[in-house]
Coordinates of C-alpha atoms in Angstrom, one line a residue:
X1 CA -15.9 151.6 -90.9
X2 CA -17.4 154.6 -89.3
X3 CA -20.3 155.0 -86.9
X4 CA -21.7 159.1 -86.9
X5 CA -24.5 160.3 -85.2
X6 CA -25.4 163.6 -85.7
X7 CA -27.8 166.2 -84.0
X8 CA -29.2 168.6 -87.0
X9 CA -30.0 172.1 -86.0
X10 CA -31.0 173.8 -89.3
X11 CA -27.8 174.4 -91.4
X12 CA -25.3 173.8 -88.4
X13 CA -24.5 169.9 -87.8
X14 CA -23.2 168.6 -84.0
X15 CA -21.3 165.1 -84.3
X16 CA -22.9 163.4 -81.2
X17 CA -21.3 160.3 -81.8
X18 CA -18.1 159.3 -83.6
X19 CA -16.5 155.6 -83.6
X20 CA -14.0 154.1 -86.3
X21 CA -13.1 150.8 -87.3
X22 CA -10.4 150.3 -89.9
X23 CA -11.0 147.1 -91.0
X24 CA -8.9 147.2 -94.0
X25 CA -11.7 146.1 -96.5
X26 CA -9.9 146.4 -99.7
X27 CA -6.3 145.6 -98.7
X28 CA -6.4 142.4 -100.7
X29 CA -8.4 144.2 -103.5
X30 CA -5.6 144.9 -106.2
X31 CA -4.2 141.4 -106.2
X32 CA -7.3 139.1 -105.5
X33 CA -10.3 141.6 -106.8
X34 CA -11.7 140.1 -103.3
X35 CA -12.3 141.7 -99.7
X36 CA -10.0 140.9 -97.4
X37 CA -11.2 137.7 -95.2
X38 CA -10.2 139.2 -92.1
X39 CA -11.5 142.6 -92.9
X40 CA -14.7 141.4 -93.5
X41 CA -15.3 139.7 -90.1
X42 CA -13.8 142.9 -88.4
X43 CA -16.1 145.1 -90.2
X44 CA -19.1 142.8 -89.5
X45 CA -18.5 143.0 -86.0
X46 CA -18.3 146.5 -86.4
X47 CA -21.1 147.3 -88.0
X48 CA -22.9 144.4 -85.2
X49 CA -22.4 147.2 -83.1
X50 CA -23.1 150.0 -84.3
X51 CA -26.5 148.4 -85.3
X52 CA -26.7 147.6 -81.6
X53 CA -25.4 151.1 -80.8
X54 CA -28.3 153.1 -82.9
X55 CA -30.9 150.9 -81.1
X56 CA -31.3 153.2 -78.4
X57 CA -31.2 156.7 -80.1
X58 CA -34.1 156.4 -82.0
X59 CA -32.8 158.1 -84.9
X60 CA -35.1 160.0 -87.4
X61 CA -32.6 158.6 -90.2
X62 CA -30.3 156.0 -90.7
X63 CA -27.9 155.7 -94.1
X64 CA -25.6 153.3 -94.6
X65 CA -22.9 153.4 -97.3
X66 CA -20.3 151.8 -98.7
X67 CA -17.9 153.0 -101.4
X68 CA -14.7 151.5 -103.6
X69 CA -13.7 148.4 -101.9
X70 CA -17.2 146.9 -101.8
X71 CA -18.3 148.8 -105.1
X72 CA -14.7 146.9 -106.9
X73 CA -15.0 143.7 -105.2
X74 CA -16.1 140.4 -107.0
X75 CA -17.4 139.4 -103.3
X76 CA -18.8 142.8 -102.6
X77 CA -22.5 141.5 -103.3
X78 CA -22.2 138.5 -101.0
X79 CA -20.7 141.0 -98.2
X80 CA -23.6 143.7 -98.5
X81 CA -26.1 140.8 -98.2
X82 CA -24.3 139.3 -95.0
X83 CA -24.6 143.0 -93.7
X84 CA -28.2 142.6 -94.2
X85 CA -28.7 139.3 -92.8
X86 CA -26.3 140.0 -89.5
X87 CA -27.5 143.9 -89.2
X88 CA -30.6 145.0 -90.8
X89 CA -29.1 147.4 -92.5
X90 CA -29.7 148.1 -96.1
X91 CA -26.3 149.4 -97.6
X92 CA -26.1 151.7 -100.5
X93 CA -23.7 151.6 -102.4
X94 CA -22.3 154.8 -104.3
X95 CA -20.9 155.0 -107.2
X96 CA -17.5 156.7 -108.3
X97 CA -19.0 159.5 -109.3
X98 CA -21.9 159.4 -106.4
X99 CA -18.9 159.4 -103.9
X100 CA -17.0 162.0 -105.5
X101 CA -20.3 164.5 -105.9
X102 CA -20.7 164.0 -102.2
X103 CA -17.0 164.6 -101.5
X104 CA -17.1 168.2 -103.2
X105 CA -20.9 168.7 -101.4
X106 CA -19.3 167.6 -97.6
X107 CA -16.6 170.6 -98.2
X108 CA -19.3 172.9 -99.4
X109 CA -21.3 172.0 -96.1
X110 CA -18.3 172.9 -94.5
X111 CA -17.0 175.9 -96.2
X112 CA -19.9 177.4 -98.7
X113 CA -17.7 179.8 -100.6
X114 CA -15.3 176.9 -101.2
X115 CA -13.3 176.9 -104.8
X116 CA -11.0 174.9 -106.6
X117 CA -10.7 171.1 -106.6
X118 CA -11.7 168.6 -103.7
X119 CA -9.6 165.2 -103.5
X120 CA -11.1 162.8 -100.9
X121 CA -8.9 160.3 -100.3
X122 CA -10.0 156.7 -99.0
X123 CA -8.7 152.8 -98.6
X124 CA -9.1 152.2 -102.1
X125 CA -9.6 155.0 -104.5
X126 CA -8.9 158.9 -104.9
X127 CA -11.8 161.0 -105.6
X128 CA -11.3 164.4 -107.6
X129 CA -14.6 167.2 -107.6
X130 CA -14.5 170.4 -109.7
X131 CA -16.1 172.4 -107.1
X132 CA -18.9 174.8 -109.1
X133 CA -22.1 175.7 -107.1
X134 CA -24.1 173.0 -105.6
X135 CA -25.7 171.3 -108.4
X136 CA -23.0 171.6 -111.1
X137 CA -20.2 169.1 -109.5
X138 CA -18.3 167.2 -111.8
X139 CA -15.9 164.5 -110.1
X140 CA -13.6 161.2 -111.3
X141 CA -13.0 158.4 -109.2
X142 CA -9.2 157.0 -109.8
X143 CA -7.2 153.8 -108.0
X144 CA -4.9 155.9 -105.6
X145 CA -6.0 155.2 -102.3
X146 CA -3.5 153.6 -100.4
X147 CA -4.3 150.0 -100.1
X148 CA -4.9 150.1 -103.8
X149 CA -1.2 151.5 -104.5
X150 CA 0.6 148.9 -102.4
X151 CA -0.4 149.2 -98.1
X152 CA 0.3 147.6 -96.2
X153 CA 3.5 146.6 -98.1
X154 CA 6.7 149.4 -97.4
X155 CA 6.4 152.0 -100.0
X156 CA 8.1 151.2 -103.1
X157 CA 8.8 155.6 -104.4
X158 CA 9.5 155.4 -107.8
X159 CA 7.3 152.7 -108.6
X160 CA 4.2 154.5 -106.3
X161 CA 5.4 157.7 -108.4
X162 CA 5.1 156.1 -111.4
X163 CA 1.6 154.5 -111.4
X164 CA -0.2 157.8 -109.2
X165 CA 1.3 160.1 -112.5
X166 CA -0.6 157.5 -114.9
X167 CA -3.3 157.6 -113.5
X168 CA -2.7 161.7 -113.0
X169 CA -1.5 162.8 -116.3
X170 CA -4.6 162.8 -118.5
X171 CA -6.7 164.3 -115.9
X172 CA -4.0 167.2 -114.8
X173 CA -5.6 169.7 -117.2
X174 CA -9.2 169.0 -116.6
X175 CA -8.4 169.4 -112.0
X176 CA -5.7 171.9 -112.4
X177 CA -6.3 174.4 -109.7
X178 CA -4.4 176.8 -106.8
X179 CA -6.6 175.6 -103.9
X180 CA -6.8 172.3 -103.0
X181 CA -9.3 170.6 -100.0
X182 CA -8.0 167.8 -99.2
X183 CA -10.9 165.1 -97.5
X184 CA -9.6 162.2 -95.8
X185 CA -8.2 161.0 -92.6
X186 CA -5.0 159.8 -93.8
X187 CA -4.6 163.6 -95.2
X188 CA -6.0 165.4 -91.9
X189 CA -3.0 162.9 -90.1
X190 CA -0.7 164.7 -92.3
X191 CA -2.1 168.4 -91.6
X192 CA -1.9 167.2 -87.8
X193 CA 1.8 166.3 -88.1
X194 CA 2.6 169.5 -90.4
X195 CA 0.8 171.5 -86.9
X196 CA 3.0 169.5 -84.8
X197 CA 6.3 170.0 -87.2
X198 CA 5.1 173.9 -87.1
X199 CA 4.2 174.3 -83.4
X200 CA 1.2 175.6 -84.6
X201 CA -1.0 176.6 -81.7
X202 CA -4.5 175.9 -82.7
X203 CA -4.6 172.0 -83.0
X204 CA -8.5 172.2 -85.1
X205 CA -7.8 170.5 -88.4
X206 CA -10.8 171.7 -89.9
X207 CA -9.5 174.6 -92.6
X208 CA -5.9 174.2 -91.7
X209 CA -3.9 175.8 -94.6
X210 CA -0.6 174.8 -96.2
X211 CA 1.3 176.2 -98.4
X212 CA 2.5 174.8 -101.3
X213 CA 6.2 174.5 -100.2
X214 CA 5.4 173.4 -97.4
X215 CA 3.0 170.8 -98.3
X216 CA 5.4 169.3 -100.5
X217 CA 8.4 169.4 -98.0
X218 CA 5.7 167.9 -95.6
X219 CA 5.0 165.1 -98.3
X220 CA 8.5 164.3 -99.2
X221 CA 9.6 164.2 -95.3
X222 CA 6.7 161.7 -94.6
X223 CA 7.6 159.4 -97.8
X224 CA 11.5 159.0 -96.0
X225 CA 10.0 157.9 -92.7
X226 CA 10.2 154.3 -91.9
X227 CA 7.2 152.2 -90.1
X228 CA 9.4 152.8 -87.4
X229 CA 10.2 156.8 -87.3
X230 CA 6.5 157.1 -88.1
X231 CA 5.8 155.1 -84.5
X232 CA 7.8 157.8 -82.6
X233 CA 5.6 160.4 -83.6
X234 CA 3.2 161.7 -81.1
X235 CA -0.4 162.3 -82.6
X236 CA -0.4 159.9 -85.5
X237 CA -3.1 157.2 -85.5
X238 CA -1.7 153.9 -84.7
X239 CA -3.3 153.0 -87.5
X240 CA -2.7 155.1 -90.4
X241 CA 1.8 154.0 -90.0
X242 CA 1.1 151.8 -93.1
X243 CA -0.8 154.1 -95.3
X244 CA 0.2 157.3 -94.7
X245 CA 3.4 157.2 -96.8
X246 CA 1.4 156.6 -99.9
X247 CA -0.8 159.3 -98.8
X248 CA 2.3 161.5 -98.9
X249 CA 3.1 160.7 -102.5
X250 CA -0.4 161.0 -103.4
X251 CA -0.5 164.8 -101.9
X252 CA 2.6 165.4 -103.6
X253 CA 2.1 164.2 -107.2
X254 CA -1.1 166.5 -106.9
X255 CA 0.4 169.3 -105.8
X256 CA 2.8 168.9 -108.8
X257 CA 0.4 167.7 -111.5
X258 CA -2.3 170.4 -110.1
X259 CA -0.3 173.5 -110.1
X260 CA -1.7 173.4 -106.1
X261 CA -0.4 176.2 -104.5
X262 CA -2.8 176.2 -101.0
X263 CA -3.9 172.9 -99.3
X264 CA -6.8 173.5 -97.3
X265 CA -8.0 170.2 -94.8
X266 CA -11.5 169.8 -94.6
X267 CA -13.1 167.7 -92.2
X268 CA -16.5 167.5 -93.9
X269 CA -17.0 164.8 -96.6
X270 CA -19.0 162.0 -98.1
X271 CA -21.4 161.8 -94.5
X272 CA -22.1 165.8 -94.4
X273 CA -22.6 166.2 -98.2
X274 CA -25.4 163.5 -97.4
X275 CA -26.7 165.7 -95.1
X276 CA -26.5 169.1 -97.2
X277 CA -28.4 167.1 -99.9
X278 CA -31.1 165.6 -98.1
X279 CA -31.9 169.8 -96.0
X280 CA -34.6 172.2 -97.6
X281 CA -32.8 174.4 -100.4
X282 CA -33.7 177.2 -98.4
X283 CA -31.9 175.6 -95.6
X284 CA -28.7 175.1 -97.7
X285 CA -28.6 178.8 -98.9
X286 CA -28.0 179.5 -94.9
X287 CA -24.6 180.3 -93.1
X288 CA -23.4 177.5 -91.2
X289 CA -21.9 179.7 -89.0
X290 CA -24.3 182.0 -88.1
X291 CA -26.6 179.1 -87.4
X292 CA -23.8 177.2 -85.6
X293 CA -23.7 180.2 -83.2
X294 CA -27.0 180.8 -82.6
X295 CA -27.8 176.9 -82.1
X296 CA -24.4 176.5 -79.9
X297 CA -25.9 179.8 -77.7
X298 CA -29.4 178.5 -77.7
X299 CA -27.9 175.3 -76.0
X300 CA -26.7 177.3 -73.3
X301 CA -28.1 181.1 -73.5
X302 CA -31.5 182.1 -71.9
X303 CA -32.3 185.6 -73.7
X304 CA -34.2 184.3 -77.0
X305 CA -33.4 187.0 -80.1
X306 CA -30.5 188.8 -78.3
X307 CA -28.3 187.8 -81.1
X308 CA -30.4 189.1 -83.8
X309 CA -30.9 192.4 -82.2
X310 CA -27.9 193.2 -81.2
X311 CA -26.7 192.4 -84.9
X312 CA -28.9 195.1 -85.9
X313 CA -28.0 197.3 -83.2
X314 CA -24.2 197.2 -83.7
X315 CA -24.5 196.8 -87.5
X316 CA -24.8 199.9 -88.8
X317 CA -21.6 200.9 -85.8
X318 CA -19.4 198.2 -87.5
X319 CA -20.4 198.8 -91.5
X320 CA -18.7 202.5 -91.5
X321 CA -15.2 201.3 -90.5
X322 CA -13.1 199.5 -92.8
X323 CA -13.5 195.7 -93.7
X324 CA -10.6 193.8 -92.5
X325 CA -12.4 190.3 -93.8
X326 CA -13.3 191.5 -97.0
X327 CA -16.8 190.8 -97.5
X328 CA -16.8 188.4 -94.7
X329 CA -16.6 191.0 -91.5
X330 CA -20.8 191.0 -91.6
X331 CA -21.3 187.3 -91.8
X332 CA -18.4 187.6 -88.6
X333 CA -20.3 190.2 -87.2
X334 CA -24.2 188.3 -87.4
X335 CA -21.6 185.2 -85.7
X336 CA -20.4 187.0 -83.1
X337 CA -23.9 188.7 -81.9
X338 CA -25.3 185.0 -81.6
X339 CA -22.6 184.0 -79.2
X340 CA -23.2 187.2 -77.0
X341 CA -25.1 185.0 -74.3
X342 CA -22.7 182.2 -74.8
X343 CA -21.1 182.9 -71.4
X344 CA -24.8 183.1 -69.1
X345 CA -24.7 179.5 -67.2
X346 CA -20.6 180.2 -66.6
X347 CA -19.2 181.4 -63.5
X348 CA -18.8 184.9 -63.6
X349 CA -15.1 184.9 -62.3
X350 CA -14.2 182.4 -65.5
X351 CA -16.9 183.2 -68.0
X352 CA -14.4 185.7 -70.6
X353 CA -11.8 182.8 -70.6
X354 CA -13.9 179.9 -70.8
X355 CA -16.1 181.7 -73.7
X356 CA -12.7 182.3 -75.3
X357 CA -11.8 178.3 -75.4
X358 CA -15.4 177.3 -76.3
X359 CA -15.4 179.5 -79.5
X360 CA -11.8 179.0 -80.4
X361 CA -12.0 175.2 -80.6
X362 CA -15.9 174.6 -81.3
X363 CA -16.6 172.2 -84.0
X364 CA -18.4 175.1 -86.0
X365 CA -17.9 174.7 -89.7
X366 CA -17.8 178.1 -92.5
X367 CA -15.0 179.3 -91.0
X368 CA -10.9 179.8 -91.9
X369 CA -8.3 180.1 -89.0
X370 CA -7.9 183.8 -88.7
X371 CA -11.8 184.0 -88.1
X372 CA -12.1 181.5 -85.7
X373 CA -9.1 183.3 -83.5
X374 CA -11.2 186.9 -84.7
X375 CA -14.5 185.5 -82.7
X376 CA -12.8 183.6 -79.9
X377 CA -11.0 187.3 -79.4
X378 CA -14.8 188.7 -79.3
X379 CA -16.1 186.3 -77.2
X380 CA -13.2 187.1 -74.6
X381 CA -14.1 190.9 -75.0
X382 CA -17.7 190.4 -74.4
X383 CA -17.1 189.2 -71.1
X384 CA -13.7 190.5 -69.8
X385 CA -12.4 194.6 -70.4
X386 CA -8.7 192.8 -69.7
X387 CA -6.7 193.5 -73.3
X388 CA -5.2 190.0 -73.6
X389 CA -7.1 186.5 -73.9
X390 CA -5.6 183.8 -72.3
X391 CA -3.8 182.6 -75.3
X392 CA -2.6 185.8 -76.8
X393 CA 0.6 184.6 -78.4
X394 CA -1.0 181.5 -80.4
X395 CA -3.8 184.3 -81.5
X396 CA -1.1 186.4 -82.4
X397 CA 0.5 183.7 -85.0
X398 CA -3.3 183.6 -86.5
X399 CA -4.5 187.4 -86.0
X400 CA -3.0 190.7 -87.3
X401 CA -2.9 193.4 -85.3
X402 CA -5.6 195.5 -86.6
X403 CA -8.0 192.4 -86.4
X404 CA -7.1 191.6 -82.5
X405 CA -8.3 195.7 -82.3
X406 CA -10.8 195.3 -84.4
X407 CA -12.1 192.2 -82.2
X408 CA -11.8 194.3 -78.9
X409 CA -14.2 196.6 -80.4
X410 CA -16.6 194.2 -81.3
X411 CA -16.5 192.5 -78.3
X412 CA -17.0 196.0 -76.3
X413 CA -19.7 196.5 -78.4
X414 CA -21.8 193.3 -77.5
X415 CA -21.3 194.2 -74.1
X416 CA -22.5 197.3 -74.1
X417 CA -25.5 196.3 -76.0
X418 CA -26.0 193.3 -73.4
X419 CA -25.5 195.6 -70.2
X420 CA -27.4 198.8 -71.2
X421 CA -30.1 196.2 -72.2
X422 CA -29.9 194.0 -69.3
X423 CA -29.9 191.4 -72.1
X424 CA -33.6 192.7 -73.1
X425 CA -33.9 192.8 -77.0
X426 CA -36.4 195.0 -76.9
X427 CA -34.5 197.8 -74.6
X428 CA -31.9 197.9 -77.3
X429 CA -34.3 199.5 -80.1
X430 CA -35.2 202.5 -77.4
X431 CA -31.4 203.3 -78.0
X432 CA -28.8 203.9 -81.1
X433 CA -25.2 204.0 -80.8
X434 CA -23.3 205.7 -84.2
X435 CA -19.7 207.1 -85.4
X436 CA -19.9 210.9 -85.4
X437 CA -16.7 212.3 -87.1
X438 CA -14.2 211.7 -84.6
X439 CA -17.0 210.7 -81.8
X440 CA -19.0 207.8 -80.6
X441 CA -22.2 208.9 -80.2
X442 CA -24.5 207.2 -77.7
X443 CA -28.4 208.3 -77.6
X444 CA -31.2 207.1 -76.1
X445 CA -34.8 207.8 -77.3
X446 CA -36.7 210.8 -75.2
X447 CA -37.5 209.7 -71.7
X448 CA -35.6 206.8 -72.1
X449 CA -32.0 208.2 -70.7
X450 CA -31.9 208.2 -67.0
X451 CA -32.9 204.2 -67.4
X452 CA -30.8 203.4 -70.2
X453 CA -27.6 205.8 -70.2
X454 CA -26.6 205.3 -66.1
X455 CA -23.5 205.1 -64.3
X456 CA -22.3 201.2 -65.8
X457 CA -23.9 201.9 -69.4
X458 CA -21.0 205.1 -69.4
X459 CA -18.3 202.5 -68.3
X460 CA -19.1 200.2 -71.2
X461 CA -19.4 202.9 -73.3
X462 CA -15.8 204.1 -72.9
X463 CA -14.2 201.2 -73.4
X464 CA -15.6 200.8 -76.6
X465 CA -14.9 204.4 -77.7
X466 CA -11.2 204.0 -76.5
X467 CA -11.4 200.5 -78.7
X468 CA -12.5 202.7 -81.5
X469 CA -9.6 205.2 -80.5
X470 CA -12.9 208.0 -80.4
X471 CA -14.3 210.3 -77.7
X472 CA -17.4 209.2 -76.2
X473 CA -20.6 211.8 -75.9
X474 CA -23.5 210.1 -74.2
X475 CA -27.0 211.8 -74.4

């Protein structure tokens, strides 16, 4: 049972709210057809206060859902009308397919350019999404989740092998695919424990890759543990001990039966592809990142349209050098403008390194590692000529070399534009700053230079030709 309550700005979505309850619903579902007894009073009481809880916020929308155990159950009718009775609330229940749609529209939400195949894995069942555009989804709904396999009974291997490959095989074909997001918190335990096993350094779960090797070695360790061994290790929920092993032989019978070679954790599901249904199609076609960034700087900026003109001011800089992110450096580029006033309510003495930390672990979706650690690096170079973040070994495990550069230059960019400016949008159009050959050329319209090229403008602009590895000429 889940409680979310979620601010909206546009295309970029802010969890406000987050509180979980596992009641354990459907852990008597395979051998009674019936909801638990004692899962339905604790999720009663849950959802008793989270009724209470939503009082208060005055919320222009409230959905409630419920998927497998209560959809399966022969009690599942009597439950949702108790809900109603105790709560108010008016429960909808999704289908297999309804939950599985969702599933696939929750990673797009997340990630737009997402491929492949999405498995969201809950209590009771396994979802499986064809991911193809936002309209043409096509997802089953099979009996894998982990109460429905055996939890919270010790995991039986060869028998849990056995009946997730039945279940599998006639559907292998029709899922195959190299990418896999995996949707679920039994699955984001796993990526968490793969970090911790890796000594990963940036602990955001949301598009955390894994390998195919390692995501089966991952699967195969966990399947060994006992309750016990599982207890001892740091970071696992308390909760999940029980589950988690048949999670692990889920994940791995997938990876086999899929021909899975990338695992990608997404933390978006069901509740966000709610939300990316119910916004304007013209909303959906937008870059959650970009409008993450601008609604994170609005939150906390106080220079209206600086992002959007310094995009266009450094743009045309940027889009003559070689992509490093394929067709993704301008969509990183428009990102990174928006979070150029990111730093104004900061102290000065703290602002490059605290900017740094906001944008590395910011729960901003439509974005993979390397381009999370690529903007936290910008954000750092906006604010700070220093050449190292304060992190710069875990950034070197995510970044290349040429993309830290890359990064700096960027980041010297921004500045520049902010400081020759004074943050003043409409300063920067009175002034154009271009590659010349080997030179970075930096002009300023006719009787415009003594107030827009002075003595701190030539400081700023240095450091970004030296990021560029040009000469500067100013004039």
């Amino acid at each position: 049972m889940r409680l979310v309550i979620y601010r909206v700005d546009g295309r970029a979505l802010w969890t406000i709210y987050n509180e979980k309850v596992v009641a354990g619903l459907g852990k008597d579902l395979t051998a009674t057809r019936r909801l638990s007894p004692e899962g339905v009073e604790a999720a009663i009481g849950a959802l008793r206060r989270f009724r209470a809880a939503l009082d208060g916020w005055k919320a222009d929308e409230v959905t409630a859902c419920a998927t497998a155990a209560v959809r399966e159950a022969a009690d599942g009718k009597a439950f949702l009308k108790r809900v109603m009775d105790e709560t108010g609330l008016q429960v909808r229940v999704l289908s297999g397919e309804e939950e599985a749609r969702y599933a696939g529209l929750g990673v797009i939400c997340g990630q737009p350019d997402a491929e492949g195949v999405v498995g969201d894995l809950g209590g009771s069942s396994l979802e499986l999404v064809r991911l193809n555009g936002f309209t043409n989804i096509e997802g089953a709904t099979l009996p894998l989740g982990p109460f429905a396999l055996g939890a919270p009974k010790p995991l039986n291997l060869d028998r849990t092998k056995r009946l997730v490959d039945d279940h599998l095989g006639p559907l292998a074909k029709r899922y195959a695919s190299p990418e896999f997001h995996a949707v679920g918190g039994a699955w984001r335990n796993l990526a968490l424990l793969h970090m911790q096993l890796a000594d990963y350094p940036l602990h955001v779960a949301h598009q955390y890759e894994i390998s195919r090797t390692d995501g089966l070695e991952l699967a195969r360790f966990v399947q060994r543990q006992s309750r016990g061994s599982l207890e001892g290790i740091e970071g696992l929920s308390k909760k999940r001990f029980d589950t988690l092993p048949y999670a692990a032989v889920v994940l791995e019978r997938l990876i086999e039966r899929l021909g899975v070679e990338k695992v990608v954790i997404s933390a978006y599901g069901v509740r966000e592809g709610l939300l990316l249904e119910a916004m304007p199609p013209e909303v959906r076609q937008l870059s959650p990142l970009i409008e993450g960034c601008e609604a994170l700087a609005a939150h906390r900026g106080i220079a209206p349209g600086l992002g959007q003109a310094l995009e266009a001011w450094v743009g045309p800089l940027f889009e003559k050098l070689p992509p490093l992110f394929g067709d993704r450096d301008g969509v990183l580029l428009a990102a990174a403008c928006r979070l150029a006033d990111l730093g104004a309510f900061l102290h000065p003495d703290h602002r490059a390194d605290l900017a740094f930390e906001q944008v590395l672990r910011a729960p901003l979706a439509g974005m993979n590692h390397a381009e999370r650690a690529f903007l936290a690096n910008v954000a750092f170079a906006r604010h700070s000529a220093s050449p190292q973040p304060p992190d710069a070994t875990a950034v070197g495990r995510v970044l290349t070399p040429e993309r830290r550069q890359r990064a700096r230059a960027l980041g010297s960019a921004i500045r520049l534009g902010c400081d020759l400016s004074a943050r003043n949008p409409r300063l920067l159009e009175k002034s154009a700053v271009t590659i010349r050959g080997e030179r970075l050329s930096l002009t300023a319209l006719a009787g415009w230079e003594d107030m827009l090229l002075g003595e701190q403008t030539a400081r700023r602009a240095q450091a970004l030709a030296q990021a560029l590895k040009l000469k500067l000429e100013m004039g």
